[in-house]
Short mmCIF file of C-alpha atoms in Angstrom, two decimals:
data_model
loop_
_atom_site.label_atom_id
_atom_site.label_comp_id
_atom_site.label_asym_id
_atom_site.label_seq_id
_atom_site.Cartn_x
_atom_site.Cartn_y
_atom_site.Cartn_z
CA MET A 1 -55.96 -10.34 39.52
CA LYS A 2 -55.72 -12.95 36.78
CA LEU A 3 -57.28 -10.57 34.25
CA PHE A 4 -54.83 -7.86 35.28
CA LEU A 5 -51.82 -10.16 34.62
CA ILE A 6 -53.19 -11.14 31.21
CA LEU A 7 -53.68 -7.50 30.22
CA LEU A 8 -50.19 -6.64 31.48
CA LEU A 9 -48.68 -9.48 29.44
CA VAL A 10 -50.48 -8.35 26.29
CA ALA A 11 -49.32 -4.79 26.82
CA ILE A 12 -45.69 -5.83 27.28
CA THR A 13 -45.82 -8.04 24.17
CA GLY A 14 -47.33 -5.23 22.15
CA MET A 15 -44.68 -2.77 23.28
CA GLY A 16 -41.90 -5.20 22.33
CA GLY A 17 -43.33 -5.64 18.83
CA ALA A 18 -43.64 -1.90 18.28
CA ALA A 19 -40.02 -1.32 19.28
CA GLU A 20 -38.80 -4.07 16.92
CA VAL A 21 -40.62 -2.56 13.94
CA GLU A 22 -39.20 0.85 14.71
CA GLN A 23 -35.63 -0.47 14.79
CA ASN A 24 -35.98 -2.29 11.44
CA ILE A 25 -37.19 0.37 9.03
CA PRO A 26 -38.37 -1.32 5.80
CA GLU A 27 -36.23 -0.68 2.72
CA LYS A 28 -39.14 1.01 0.96
CA THR A 29 -39.41 3.53 3.80
CA ALA A 30 -35.69 4.25 3.55
CA VAL A 31 -35.96 4.75 -0.22
CA ALA A 32 -38.88 7.13 0.28
CA GLN A 33 -36.77 9.13 2.70
CA TRP A 34 -33.85 9.27 0.25
CA MET A 35 -36.25 10.34 -2.51
CA GLU A 36 -37.72 13.12 -0.39
CA ARG A 37 -34.31 14.42 0.59
CA ALA A 38 -32.95 14.09 -2.97
CA ASN A 39 -35.85 16.14 -4.34
CA ARG A 40 -34.92 18.83 -1.82
CA GLY A 41 -31.40 18.93 -3.26
CA ASP A 42 -29.56 16.75 -0.74
CA VAL A 43 -26.52 15.53 -2.70
CA GLU A 44 -25.72 12.59 -0.41
CA ALA A 45 -29.34 11.45 -0.67
CA MET A 46 -29.03 11.54 -4.47
CA CYS A 47 -26.06 9.18 -4.21
CA GLU A 48 -27.87 6.81 -1.86
CA LEU A 49 -31.00 6.84 -3.99
CA GLY A 50 -28.90 6.00 -7.03
CA GLN A 51 -27.40 3.04 -5.16
CA CYS A 52 -30.89 1.75 -4.30
CA LEU A 53 -32.05 2.13 -7.90
CA ILE A 54 -29.01 0.45 -9.45
CA ALA A 55 -29.30 -2.54 -7.08
CA GLY A 56 -33.08 -2.71 -6.84
CA GLU A 57 -33.01 -2.41 -3.05
CA GLY A 58 -36.38 -1.31 -1.68
CA VAL A 59 -37.42 -0.12 -5.12
CA LYS A 60 -37.75 -1.51 -8.64
CA LYS A 61 -34.36 -1.72 -10.29
CA ASP A 62 -33.89 1.22 -12.64
CA PRO A 63 -30.28 1.87 -13.74
CA GLN A 64 -31.25 4.81 -15.92
CA GLN A 65 -32.89 6.61 -12.99
CA ALA A 66 -29.82 5.81 -10.89
CA VAL A 67 -27.59 7.47 -13.47
CA MET A 68 -29.91 10.46 -13.60
CA TRP A 69 -29.57 11.05 -9.83
CA TRP A 70 -25.82 10.51 -9.93
CA CYS A 71 -25.54 13.06 -12.73
CA LYS A 72 -27.39 15.61 -10.58
CA ALA A 73 -25.02 14.94 -7.68
CA ALA A 74 -21.91 14.83 -9.90
CA GLU A 75 -22.77 18.24 -11.34
CA GLN A 76 -22.48 19.50 -7.78
CA HIS A 77 -18.97 18.01 -7.60
CA ASN A 78 -19.86 15.02 -5.43
CA ALA A 79 -16.93 12.60 -5.70
CA ARG A 80 -18.96 9.48 -4.90
CA ALA A 81 -21.46 10.26 -7.64
CA GLN A 82 -18.67 10.97 -10.11
CA PHE A 83 -17.09 7.63 -9.28
CA ASN A 84 -20.43 5.81 -9.63
CA LEU A 85 -20.89 7.37 -13.05
CA GLY A 86 -17.43 6.13 -14.01
CA VAL A 87 -18.46 2.60 -13.07
CA ALA A 88 -21.79 2.94 -14.92
CA TYR A 89 -20.11 4.09 -18.15
CA LYS A 90 -17.45 1.39 -17.80
CA ASN A 91 -20.04 -1.38 -17.49
CA GLY A 92 -22.76 0.12 -19.69
CA ASP A 93 -25.18 0.05 -16.77
CA GLY A 94 -27.98 2.59 -17.28
CA VAL A 95 -26.03 4.30 -20.05
CA GLU A 96 -24.35 3.23 -23.25
CA LYS A 97 -20.89 1.83 -22.51
CA ASP A 98 -18.30 4.55 -23.04
CA LEU A 99 -14.79 3.94 -21.72
CA GLU A 100 -13.62 7.49 -22.43
CA GLN A 101 -16.55 8.95 -20.47
CA SER A 102 -15.84 6.45 -17.71
CA LEU A 103 -12.23 7.61 -17.56
CA GLN A 104 -13.26 11.25 -17.31
CA TRP A 105 -15.60 10.62 -14.38
CA PHE A 106 -13.00 8.50 -12.59
CA LYS A 107 -10.52 11.33 -13.07
CA LYS A 108 -12.89 13.95 -11.64
CA ALA A 109 -13.46 11.82 -8.54
CA ALA A 110 -9.77 10.90 -8.27
CA GLU A 111 -8.79 14.57 -8.33
CA GLN A 112 -11.02 14.97 -5.26
CA ASN A 113 -8.88 12.32 -3.55
CA LEU A 114 -11.41 9.47 -3.62
CA PRO A 115 -9.18 6.37 -3.31
CA GLN A 116 -11.45 3.94 -5.16
CA ALA A 117 -11.57 6.37 -8.08
CA GLN A 118 -7.79 6.75 -8.03
CA PHE A 119 -7.47 2.96 -8.03
CA ASN A 120 -9.82 2.52 -11.01
CA LEU A 121 -8.15 5.33 -12.90
CA ALA A 122 -4.80 3.64 -12.34
CA ILE A 123 -6.19 0.36 -13.72
CA ASN A 124 -7.30 2.20 -16.85
CA TYR A 125 -3.82 3.65 -17.37
CA GLU A 126 -2.09 0.35 -16.57
CA HIS A 127 -4.12 -1.61 -19.12
CA GLY A 128 -4.91 1.11 -21.66
CA ILE A 129 -8.68 1.14 -21.03
CA GLY A 130 -10.19 4.23 -22.68
CA VAL A 131 -6.79 5.88 -22.73
CA THR A 132 -3.26 5.26 -24.02
CA LYS A 133 -1.44 2.82 -21.76
CA ASN A 134 0.90 4.65 -19.38
CA LEU A 135 2.46 2.68 -16.53
CA GLN A 136 4.09 5.74 -14.99
CA THR A 137 0.73 7.49 -14.68
CA ALA A 138 -0.82 4.29 -13.36
CA LEU A 139 1.87 4.08 -10.70
CA GLU A 140 1.23 7.67 -9.63
CA TRP A 141 -2.50 7.08 -9.14
CA TYR A 142 -1.94 3.76 -7.37
CA GLN A 143 0.47 5.60 -5.09
CA LYS A 144 -2.14 8.22 -4.18
CA ALA A 145 -4.73 5.57 -3.31
CA ALA A 146 -2.20 3.36 -1.51
CA GLU A 147 -1.15 6.25 0.71
CA GLN A 148 -4.80 6.47 1.80
CA ASP A 149 -4.52 2.85 2.95
CA TYR A 150 -6.55 1.48 0.03
CA MET A 151 -5.68 -2.23 0.05
CA LYS A 152 -6.12 -3.08 -3.64
CA ALA A 153 -4.01 -0.11 -4.67
CA GLN A 154 -1.27 -1.17 -2.27
CA CYS A 155 -1.25 -4.62 -3.85
CA ASN A 156 -1.16 -3.35 -7.45
CA LEU A 157 1.47 -0.75 -6.61
CA GLY A 158 3.62 -3.51 -5.13
CA LEU A 159 3.19 -5.62 -8.26
CA LEU A 160 4.15 -2.71 -10.51
CA TYR A 161 7.32 -2.06 -8.52
CA LEU A 162 8.11 -5.78 -8.58
CA ASN A 163 7.81 -6.06 -12.37
CA GLY A 164 8.89 -2.59 -13.48
CA GLY A 165 7.84 -1.07 -16.77
CA ASP A 166 8.10 1.85 -19.17
CA GLY A 167 8.96 5.03 -17.34
CA PHE A 168 10.20 3.50 -14.10
CA LYS A 169 12.54 0.82 -12.88
CA LYS A 170 11.90 -2.22 -10.74
CA ASP A 171 12.20 -1.51 -7.04
CA GLU A 172 11.99 -4.69 -5.01
CA LYS A 173 12.30 -2.85 -1.70
CA LYS A 174 9.22 -0.74 -2.45
CA ALA A 175 7.45 -3.76 -3.90
CA ILE A 176 7.91 -5.76 -0.70
CA TYR A 177 6.81 -2.76 1.39
CA TRP A 178 3.50 -2.31 -0.42
CA LEU A 179 2.78 -6.02 -0.86
CA THR A 180 3.31 -6.46 2.88
CA LYS A 181 0.87 -3.62 3.60
CA ALA A 182 -1.79 -5.28 1.44
CA ALA A 183 -1.04 -8.78 2.74
CA GLU A 184 -1.53 -7.59 6.31
CA LYS A 185 -5.04 -6.52 5.27
CA GLU A 186 -5.67 -10.10 4.05
CA ASP A 187 -5.39 -9.37 0.33
CA THR A 188 -4.87 -12.86 -1.12
CA ILE A 189 -3.12 -11.69 -4.29
CA ALA A 190 -0.57 -9.82 -2.18
CA GLN A 191 -0.18 -12.77 0.18
CA ASN A 192 0.48 -15.14 -2.72
CA ARG A 193 2.94 -12.88 -4.50
CA LEU A 194 4.77 -12.00 -1.29
CA ALA A 195 4.98 -15.71 -0.47
CA LYS A 196 6.60 -16.34 -3.86
CA CYS A 197 9.18 -13.68 -3.00
CA TYR A 198 9.98 -15.47 0.25
CA MET A 199 10.13 -18.81 -1.58
CA SER A 200 12.66 -17.51 -4.11
CA GLY A 201 14.47 -14.92 -1.99
CA ARG A 202 13.39 -12.07 -4.24
CA GLY A 203 13.70 -8.76 -2.43
CA VAL A 204 13.74 -10.57 0.92
CA PRO A 205 15.84 -13.34 2.50
CA GLU A 206 14.58 -16.76 1.43
CA ASP A 207 12.18 -17.99 4.13
CA LEU A 208 9.94 -20.99 3.43
CA LYS A 209 8.34 -20.78 6.88
CA LYS A 210 7.22 -17.19 6.21
CA ALA A 211 5.96 -18.19 2.76
CA ILE A 212 3.88 -21.00 4.24
CA GLN A 213 2.38 -18.65 6.83
CA LEU A 214 1.28 -16.24 4.10
CA LEU A 215 -0.09 -19.00 1.88
CA GLN A 216 -1.98 -20.54 4.79
CA LYS A 217 -3.78 -17.22 5.33
CA SER A 218 -4.59 -17.01 1.63
CA ALA A 219 -5.78 -20.62 1.42
CA ASP A 220 -7.89 -20.23 4.55
CA GLN A 221 -9.76 -17.44 2.73
CA GLY A 222 -10.61 -19.86 -0.05
CA ASP A 223 -8.07 -18.62 -2.58
CA ALA A 224 -7.27 -21.34 -5.13
CA GLU A 225 -3.78 -20.13 -6.03
CA GLY A 226 -2.89 -19.82 -2.36
CA ALA A 227 -4.07 -23.38 -1.75
CA PHE A 228 -2.03 -24.65 -4.73
CA LEU A 229 1.17 -22.90 -3.67
CA LEU A 230 0.68 -24.06 -0.10
CA ALA A 231 0.35 -27.63 -1.35
CA ILE A 232 3.61 -27.33 -3.29
CA CYS A 233 5.42 -26.03 -0.19
CA LEU A 234 4.10 -28.83 2.01
CA MET A 235 4.33 -31.73 -0.45
CA GLU A 236 7.73 -33.03 0.65
CA LYS A 237 7.26 -33.01 4.43
CA GLN A 238 3.47 -33.10 4.86
CA PRO A 239 2.12 -34.93 1.78
CA LYS A 240 -1.32 -35.72 3.25
CA VAL A 241 -1.96 -32.09 4.12
CA ALA A 242 -0.52 -31.03 0.77
CA VAL A 243 -2.87 -33.31 -1.17
CA LYS A 244 -5.83 -31.90 0.76
CA TRP A 245 -4.95 -28.37 -0.31
CA LEU A 246 -4.14 -29.51 -3.84
CA LYS A 247 -7.61 -31.05 -4.18
CA SER A 248 -9.15 -27.88 -2.77
CA ALA A 249 -7.36 -25.76 -5.37
CA ALA A 250 -8.22 -28.16 -8.20
CA GLU A 251 -11.90 -28.20 -7.24
CA LYS A 252 -11.89 -24.39 -7.28
CA GLY A 253 -10.64 -24.47 -10.86
CA ASP A 254 -6.91 -23.79 -10.53
CA ALA A 255 -5.47 -25.29 -13.72
CA ASP A 256 -1.98 -25.85 -12.31
CA ALA A 257 -3.44 -27.69 -9.32
CA GLN A 258 -5.59 -29.82 -11.61
CA PHE A 259 -2.56 -30.83 -13.67
CA VAL A 260 -0.37 -31.65 -10.67
CA LEU A 261 -3.19 -33.62 -9.01
CA GLY A 262 -3.69 -35.52 -12.25
CA THR A 263 -0.01 -36.48 -12.38
CA LEU A 264 -0.12 -37.65 -8.75
CA TYR A 265 -2.98 -40.01 -9.62
CA PHE A 266 -1.12 -41.18 -12.72
CA TYR A 267 2.05 -42.12 -10.83
CA GLY A 268 0.32 -43.09 -7.58
CA LYS A 269 2.37 -40.62 -5.57
CA HIS A 270 0.77 -39.70 -2.22
CA VAL A 271 -2.59 -40.93 -3.60
CA PRO A 272 -3.80 -44.31 -4.92
CA THR A 273 -3.06 -44.82 -8.61
CA SER A 274 -6.11 -44.01 -10.75
CA LEU A 275 -5.96 -43.54 -14.50
CA ASP A 276 -9.57 -42.37 -14.53
CA LEU A 277 -8.95 -39.60 -12.00
CA SER A 278 -5.64 -38.76 -13.60
CA GLU A 279 -7.23 -38.28 -17.01
CA GLN A 280 -10.18 -36.39 -15.54
CA TRP A 281 -8.01 -33.77 -13.80
CA ILE A 282 -5.47 -33.42 -16.58
CA ARG A 283 -8.24 -32.91 -19.15
CA LYS A 284 -9.78 -30.23 -16.93
CA ALA A 285 -6.43 -28.46 -16.80
CA ALA A 286 -5.90 -28.80 -20.56
CA ALA A 287 -9.36 -27.37 -21.23
CA GLN A 288 -8.18 -24.21 -19.46
CA GLY A 289 -5.10 -24.07 -21.68
CA GLN A 290 -2.57 -25.36 -19.14
CA PRO A 291 0.40 -26.13 -21.47
CA ASP A 292 1.89 -29.03 -19.48
CA ALA A 293 -1.50 -30.73 -19.34
CA LYS A 294 -1.96 -30.35 -23.10
CA ASP A 295 1.48 -31.86 -23.74
CA PHE A 296 0.79 -34.70 -21.29
CA LEU A 297 -2.39 -35.66 -23.15
CA LYS A 298 -0.51 -35.73 -26.45
CA GLN A 299 2.11 -38.06 -25.07
CA VAL A 300 0.05 -40.38 -22.86
CA PRO A 301 -2.50 -42.72 -24.54
CA PHE A 302 -5.01 -42.98 -21.70
CA LYS A 303 -7.44 -45.12 -23.70
CA LEU A 304 -4.78 -47.71 -24.45
CA LEU A 305 -3.56 -47.74 -20.86
CA LYS A 306 -7.13 -48.32 -19.66
CA GLY A 307 -7.72 -50.99 -22.29
CA GLU A 308 -10.31 -48.91 -24.14
CA GLY A 309 -8.52 -48.66 -27.48
CA SER A 310 -6.06 -50.36 -29.76
CA LEU A 311 -2.98 -49.42 -31.72
CA LEU A 312 -3.46 -48.76 -35.43
CA ILE A 313 -1.01 -50.69 -37.61
CA LYS A 314 -0.27 -48.91 -40.87
#
């Protein structure tokens, strides 16, 4: 009886192990399957194989081979492959960097209604990357991607409508609409910009409470600008909480937060006075080109104030 229980236990253990291995197919096995299917002409497999090769997942990293498979798939009008080629040419990954070629592949994929391609094509037109800058064309491609619920396009479309440009006028109503769409999907850039609109009453009724709610969501995601703006909103009524978020933003490299934190330490407002910390944060901000920080350093002789230098008498 004892022997029977031992054998039964071993059998159960063995069965469990076999099932676990079957559920977790090794990456190399998956790559082999993609390779087999790609060689048979499976276009989707060509795309997946290219992804494995470009990232080195389950196979030695080989960007040139990745591009080769994407070319095969792109020639068969696969939008994903066309988009991937656009990215490869834009970054010079597996091919020589060629922004015009990148644009052409993005356009082919965008014309097949691939939202990420439409978004990247819009960026090219907005900033003149591989093509003459054209904000109207950028807006049109952002619009196509935004209407497919592509978050980043919704954000950028909102920003374009907010700022206006050649070929179209500002439209704050549309700007708020698209920024709200993106903010609801937790896009921190949209949350921050929409919050600024609520802070200033631009396109919406002024509403500090709403601004704080948006900035809290942004800051909670680790966004430095969101943390800085949240600190500014809370500084008057909740200084301790504000300083916490200001430090968080400064530590993440936000130059404006670094400058403001430095001035708080200089004047001893909401924090203990510390010339060392003041100088440290203001110099960090100045090193990033923050203009107020650079001016502050020109006007304030930290070494003299700390007793580390002396005035020169001419």
